[in-house]
Amino acid sequence: MGRRAIVTGGTRGIGAAISVALKEAGHSVAANYAGNDEAAKAFEAETGIKAVKWDVGDYDACVAGVAAAEKALGGPVEILVNNAGITRDGMFHKMSKQSWDDVIRVDLTSLFNMTRPVIDGMREAGWGRVVNISSINGQKGQMGQVNYSAAKAGVIGFTKALAQETARKGVTVNCVAPGYIDTDMVSAVPQNVLDSIIAGIPVGRLGKAEEIGRAVAYLCGDDAGFITGAVLAANGGQYMSG
Ligand code: NDP
């Protein structure tokens, strides 16, 4: 059954693949983005999925953005994928307050900003899917990413707590924790660092955005109704948590 979906950061990288996988699963999708109009236009032209711009770190912008997306989609949002994220890497002893605040705002506070405006509608409908994109580095911690690891670990806590609150209402809340995926975010990593990362991935390669997209689409479907509060690791075996 086709549902109405919003994917944050849905025009590039993993988010774009999630938007496309949801469309292929028969859903109507609005893809949010922050400011890269050129990428958003190209994505719209290529996929036919509507791109909508607002900052997920800004609560009022999210309320307005959700309302605009719901108008375009023709009704309340039934699927929300909180995918937008940024990195501001650096060793903690050199980390600025700004780098900390930026990452917590976009990678963690955005989950409140985006989920709060849609949760009442999902509860009232008795059906909903929220999928949050965490990271392997939120599970295991990563040197040089104290801000990012803290935010992505927070995403897991958010997922587990909200899943308990909404389970009886037919609303599942899950998390996908990707390992290293071949996107712009990972291209920013120096090649020698990337080579050593790949050497530590049992599958022997980076992940593909499409592999994450299809995993998310599965969690958003009716078949996944008994899965909630889960953290799905998609990392090529790089980190196996209990
Ligand atoms: P990209 O940098 O390729 O794309 C990020 C997307 O998020 C873009 O669409 C961007 O919009 C959007 N975005 C960034 N900031 C905001 C904001 N304030 N408001 C709205 N949209 C915003 O990232 P990836 O595809 O690599 O990563 C996607 C998610 O997956 C992130 O949460 C990331 O932390 C997580 N992840 C990624 C991994 C990887 O290996 N790539 C590994 C593990 C987790 P715009 O185009 O306008 O800039």
Short mmCIF file of C-alpha atoms and ligand atoms in Angstrom, two decimals:
data_model
loop_
_atom_site.label_atom_id
_atom_site.label_comp_id
_atom_site.label_asym_id
_atom_site.label_seq_id
_atom_site.Cartn_x
_atom_site.Cartn_y
_atom_site.Cartn_z
CA MET A 1 0.00 0.00 0.00
CA GLY A 2 1.38 3.40 -0.98
CA ARG A 3 2.03 5.79 1.92
CA ARG A 4 3.12 9.41 2.25
CA ALA A 5 6.79 9.79 3.18
CA ILE A 6 9.36 12.47 4.03
CA VAL A 7 13.08 11.74 3.83
CA THR A 8 15.33 14.38 5.38
CA GLY A 9 18.56 14.98 3.48
CA GLY A 10 16.78 13.01 0.80
CA THR A 11 18.33 14.50 -2.33
CA ARG A 12 21.93 13.28 -2.08
CA GLY A 13 23.89 10.23 -0.96
CA ILE A 14 22.16 7.71 1.30
CA GLY A 15 19.05 9.90 1.59
CA ALA A 16 18.59 10.01 -2.19
CA ALA A 17 18.83 6.22 -2.32
CA ILE A 18 16.25 5.97 0.48
CA SER A 19 13.89 8.34 -1.38
CA VAL A 20 14.21 6.25 -4.55
CA ALA A 21 13.74 2.93 -2.68
CA LEU A 22 10.58 4.26 -1.04
CA LYS A 23 9.26 5.46 -4.39
CA GLU A 24 10.02 2.05 -5.91
CA ALA A 25 8.08 0.47 -3.02
CA GLY A 26 5.04 2.48 -4.14
CA HIS A 27 5.14 5.38 -1.68
CA SER A 28 4.73 9.12 -2.41
CA VAL A 29 7.92 10.84 -1.32
CA ALA A 30 9.02 14.39 -0.47
CA ALA A 31 12.80 14.75 -0.18
CA ASN A 32 14.07 17.48 2.12
CA TYR A 33 17.46 19.16 1.73
CA ALA A 34 19.42 22.05 3.26
CA GLY A 35 20.85 24.30 0.58
CA ASN A 36 22.40 22.48 -2.37
CA ASP A 37 19.79 23.60 -4.92
CA GLU A 38 21.79 22.28 -7.86
CA ALA A 39 21.89 18.73 -6.48
CA ALA A 40 18.22 18.96 -5.51
CA LYS A 41 17.20 20.07 -9.02
CA ALA A 42 19.22 17.28 -10.63
CA PHE A 43 17.68 14.77 -8.20
CA GLU A 44 14.14 15.99 -9.00
CA ALA A 45 14.77 15.79 -12.74
CA GLU A 46 16.24 12.31 -12.49
CA THR A 47 13.71 10.75 -10.10
CA GLY A 48 10.50 12.79 -10.36
CA ILE A 49 10.56 13.07 -6.54
CA LYS A 50 9.72 16.51 -5.13
CA ALA A 51 12.59 18.23 -3.30
CA VAL A 52 11.74 20.64 -0.48
CA LYS A 53 14.24 22.91 1.24
CA TRP A 54 14.43 23.61 4.96
CA ASP A 55 16.92 23.31 7.80
CA VAL A 56 16.15 20.30 10.01
CA GLY A 57 18.02 21.99 12.87
CA ASP A 58 15.34 24.72 13.03
CA TYR A 59 12.11 23.61 14.75
CA ASP A 60 9.85 26.29 13.25
CA ALA A 61 11.25 25.57 9.78
CA CYS A 62 10.45 21.87 10.30
CA VAL A 63 6.85 22.61 11.33
CA ALA A 64 6.40 24.76 8.22
CA GLY A 65 8.28 22.29 6.01
CA VAL A 66 6.21 19.33 7.16
CA ALA A 67 3.00 21.32 6.52
CA ALA A 68 4.18 22.20 2.99
CA ALA A 69 5.23 18.62 2.29
CA GLU A 70 1.88 17.29 3.56
CA LYS A 71 0.09 19.69 1.25
CA ALA A 72 2.16 18.47 -1.69
CA LEU A 73 1.69 14.82 -0.70
CA GLY A 74 -2.06 15.22 -0.14
CA GLY A 75 -2.31 14.30 3.55
CA PRO A 76 -0.49 13.55 6.81
CA VAL A 77 2.97 12.00 6.73
CA GLU A 78 2.91 8.26 7.44
CA ILE A 79 6.61 7.51 6.97
CA LEU A 80 9.43 9.71 8.27
CA VAL A 81 13.07 8.93 7.62
CA ASN A 82 15.42 11.10 9.68
CA ASN A 83 18.52 10.84 7.51
CA ALA A 84 20.02 14.36 7.28
CA GLY A 85 23.38 14.56 8.95
CA ILE A 86 26.71 16.39 8.95
CA THR A 87 30.21 15.83 10.31
CA ARG A 88 32.59 18.37 11.85
CA ASP A 89 35.50 16.11 12.70
CA GLY A 90 38.45 16.91 14.93
CA MET A 91 40.10 15.69 18.10
CA PHE A 92 38.08 16.66 21.15
CA HIS A 93 40.91 18.66 22.72
CA LYS A 94 40.83 20.88 19.63
CA MET A 95 37.07 20.83 19.04
CA SER A 96 35.27 24.18 19.01
CA LYS A 97 31.93 24.73 20.72
CA GLN A 98 30.58 25.56 17.26
CA SER A 99 31.54 22.14 15.85
CA TRP A 100 29.88 20.45 18.81
CA ASP A 101 26.70 22.55 18.54
CA ASP A 102 26.41 22.20 14.75
CA VAL A 103 26.56 18.40 14.84
CA ILE A 104 24.22 17.97 17.82
CA ARG A 105 21.74 20.35 16.19
CA VAL A 106 21.63 18.73 12.74
CA ASP A 107 22.24 15.08 13.69
CA LEU A 108 20.26 14.82 16.94
CA THR A 109 17.98 17.79 17.70
CA SER A 110 16.59 17.38 14.18
CA LEU A 111 14.95 14.13 15.34
CA PHE A 112 12.84 16.10 17.81
CA ASN A 113 12.23 18.87 15.27
CA MET A 114 11.00 16.51 12.56
CA THR A 115 9.31 13.76 14.53
CA ARG A 116 7.32 15.98 16.91
CA PRO A 117 5.23 17.57 14.10
CA VAL A 118 4.29 14.19 12.56
CA ILE A 119 3.83 11.93 15.58
CA ASP A 120 0.28 13.01 16.48
CA GLY A 121 -0.93 12.24 12.95
CA MET A 122 0.67 8.78 13.03
CA ARG A 123 -0.81 8.00 16.45
CA GLU A 124 -4.25 9.14 15.33
CA ALA A 125 -4.03 7.07 12.14
CA GLY A 126 -2.92 4.00 14.11
CA TRP A 127 -0.07 3.45 11.65
CA GLY A 128 3.32 5.03 11.20
CA ARG A 129 6.97 4.35 10.47
CA VAL A 130 9.91 6.37 11.75
CA VAL A 131 13.38 5.28 10.67
CA ASN A 132 16.41 7.12 12.03
CA ILE A 133 19.84 6.93 10.47
CA SER A 134 22.52 6.47 13.11
CA SER A 135 26.05 5.26 12.35
CA ILE A 136 28.53 2.55 13.23
CA ASN A 137 30.40 5.35 14.99
CA GLY A 138 27.43 5.99 17.26
CA GLN A 139 27.60 2.33 18.28
CA LYS A 140 31.33 1.96 18.86
CA GLY A 141 32.60 5.55 19.20
CA GLN A 142 35.21 6.98 16.83
CA MET A 143 38.35 8.93 17.53
CA GLY A 144 38.05 12.41 16.01
CA GLN A 145 34.26 12.26 16.13
CA VAL A 146 33.23 12.85 19.74
CA ASN A 147 30.46 15.21 18.58
CA TYR A 148 29.22 12.87 15.83
CA SER A 149 29.51 9.70 17.96
CA ALA A 150 27.56 11.41 20.77
CA ALA A 151 24.82 12.57 18.40
CA LYS A 152 24.52 9.20 16.66
CA ALA A 153 24.43 7.33 19.99
CA GLY A 154 21.67 9.75 20.99
CA VAL A 155 19.76 8.73 17.85
CA ILE A 156 19.75 5.14 19.15
CA GLY A 157 18.41 6.21 22.57
CA PHE A 158 15.72 8.33 20.91
CA THR A 159 14.70 5.35 18.77
CA LYS A 160 14.39 2.90 21.65
CA ALA A 161 12.44 5.26 23.92
CA LEU A 162 9.99 6.50 21.29
CA ALA A 163 9.46 2.93 20.04
CA GLN A 164 8.15 1.99 23.48
CA GLU A 165 5.82 4.99 23.61
CA THR A 166 4.23 4.41 20.21
CA ALA A 167 4.18 0.61 19.82
CA ARG A 168 0.55 0.25 20.88
CA LYS A 169 -0.45 2.88 18.32
CA GLY A 170 0.88 0.92 15.34
CA VAL A 171 3.86 3.25 14.98
CA THR A 172 7.24 1.55 14.74
CA VAL A 173 10.48 3.43 15.35
CA ASN A 174 13.71 1.86 14.16
CA CYS A 175 17.25 2.79 13.44
CA VAL A 176 19.68 1.84 10.70
CA ALA A 177 23.36 2.17 11.60
CA PRO A 178 25.39 2.21 8.38
CA GLY A 179 29.07 1.53 8.24
CA TYR A 180 31.18 3.31 5.63
CA ILE A 181 29.06 4.00 2.56
CA ASP A 182 30.37 5.40 -0.71
CA THR A 183 28.90 8.94 -0.60
CA ASP A 184 30.18 12.55 -0.63
CA MET A 185 30.56 12.36 3.18
CA VAL A 186 33.03 9.49 2.85
CA SER A 187 34.79 10.95 -0.22
CA ALA A 188 35.90 13.73 2.11
CA VAL A 189 38.04 11.18 4.01
CA PRO A 190 41.71 11.12 2.81
CA GLN A 191 42.50 8.10 0.56
CA ASN A 192 45.13 6.59 2.91
CA VAL A 193 42.62 6.70 5.80
CA LEU A 194 39.94 5.20 3.52
CA ASP A 195 42.28 2.35 2.50
CA SER A 196 42.86 1.42 6.14
CA ILE A 197 39.10 1.62 6.84
CA ILE A 198 38.35 -0.74 3.92
CA ALA A 199 41.03 -3.14 5.18
CA GLY A 200 39.01 -3.41 8.40
CA ILE A 201 35.70 -4.23 6.68
CA PRO A 202 35.23 -8.03 6.45
CA VAL A 203 33.13 -7.69 3.27
CA GLY A 204 36.14 -5.90 1.74
CA ARG A 205 34.46 -2.84 0.27
CA LEU A 206 32.47 0.28 1.09
CA GLY A 207 28.71 -0.08 1.26
CA LYS A 208 26.41 1.26 -1.46
CA ALA A 209 23.76 3.86 -0.72
CA GLU A 210 21.20 1.65 -2.47
CA GLU A 211 21.87 -1.12 0.05
CA ILE A 212 20.88 1.23 2.87
CA GLY A 213 17.92 2.54 0.86
CA ARG A 214 16.38 -0.90 0.46
CA ALA A 215 16.94 -1.79 4.14
CA VAL A 216 15.11 1.39 5.15
CA ALA A 217 12.29 0.69 2.69
CA TYR A 218 11.83 -2.75 4.25
CA LEU A 219 11.50 -1.23 7.74
CA CYS A 220 8.92 1.22 6.35
CA GLY A 221 6.69 -1.52 4.96
CA ASP A 222 3.75 -3.41 6.45
CA ASP A 223 5.87 -6.57 6.66
CA ALA A 224 8.09 -4.96 9.31
CA GLY A 225 5.25 -4.30 11.78
CA PHE A 226 6.77 -6.53 14.49
CA ILE A 227 10.17 -4.83 14.31
CA THR A 228 10.44 -1.80 16.57
CA GLY A 229 13.18 -0.24 18.67
CA ALA A 230 15.71 -2.14 16.58
CA VAL A 231 19.14 -1.01 15.48
CA LEU A 232 19.94 -2.60 12.13
CA ALA A 233 23.69 -2.63 11.54
CA ALA A 234 24.57 -2.37 7.84
CA ASN A 235 28.34 -2.21 7.97
CA GLY A 236 29.86 -5.12 6.04
CA GLY A 237 30.69 -6.87 9.30
CA GLN A 238 32.96 -4.07 10.52
CA TYR A 239 31.30 -3.92 13.93
CA MET A 240 29.12 -6.68 15.35
CA SER A 241 27.25 -5.59 18.45
CA GLY A 242 25.32 -7.98 20.70
P1 NDP B 1 25.67 13.52 2.37
O1 NDP B 1 26.60 14.54 2.93
O2 NDP B 1 26.02 12.83 1.11
O3 NDP B 1 24.20 14.15 2.23
C1 NDP B 1 23.64 14.80 3.33
C2 NDP B 1 22.22 15.20 3.03
O4 NDP B 1 21.70 15.82 4.22
C3 NDP B 1 22.10 16.22 1.92
O5 NDP B 1 20.89 16.01 1.22
C4 NDP B 1 22.05 17.54 2.69
O6 NDP B 1 21.37 18.58 1.99
C5 NDP B 1 21.25 17.12 3.91
N1 NDP B 1 21.42 18.02 5.04
C6 NDP B 1 22.57 18.34 5.69
N2 NDP B 1 22.30 19.24 6.67
C7 NDP B 1 20.96 19.48 6.63
C8 NDP B 1 20.09 20.34 7.33
N3 NDP B 1 20.53 21.13 8.33
N4 NDP B 1 18.77 20.36 6.99
C9 NDP B 1 18.30 19.58 5.99
N5 NDP B 1 19.09 18.74 5.28
C10 NDP B 1 20.39 18.70 5.59
O7 NDP B 1 25.49 12.47 3.57
P2 NDP B 1 25.39 10.87 3.52
O8 NDP B 1 24.41 10.45 2.51
O9 NDP B 1 26.74 10.30 3.51
O10 NDP B 1 24.80 10.57 4.99
C11 NDP B 1 23.41 10.48 5.24
C12 NDP B 1 23.19 10.06 6.68
O11 NDP B 1 23.83 8.81 6.90
C13 NDP B 1 23.79 11.02 7.71
O12 NDP B 1 22.95 11.08 8.83
C14 NDP B 1 25.10 10.38 8.07
O13 NDP B 1 25.53 10.76 9.33
C15 NDP B 1 24.71 8.92 8.01
N6 NDP B 1 25.83 8.00 7.80
C16 NDP B 1 26.62 8.09 6.68
C17 NDP B 1 27.65 7.19 6.50
C18 NDP B 1 28.48 7.21 5.28
O14 NDP B 1 29.40 6.38 5.21
N7 NDP B 1 28.24 8.05 4.29
C19 NDP B 1 27.94 6.17 7.49
C20 NDP B 1 27.06 6.15 8.62
C21 NDP B 1 26.04 7.05 8.75
P3 NDP B 1 22.17 19.47 0.86
O15 NDP B 1 22.27 18.58 -0.34
O16 NDP B 1 21.29 20.63 0.65
O17 NDP B 1 23.51 19.81 1.45
#
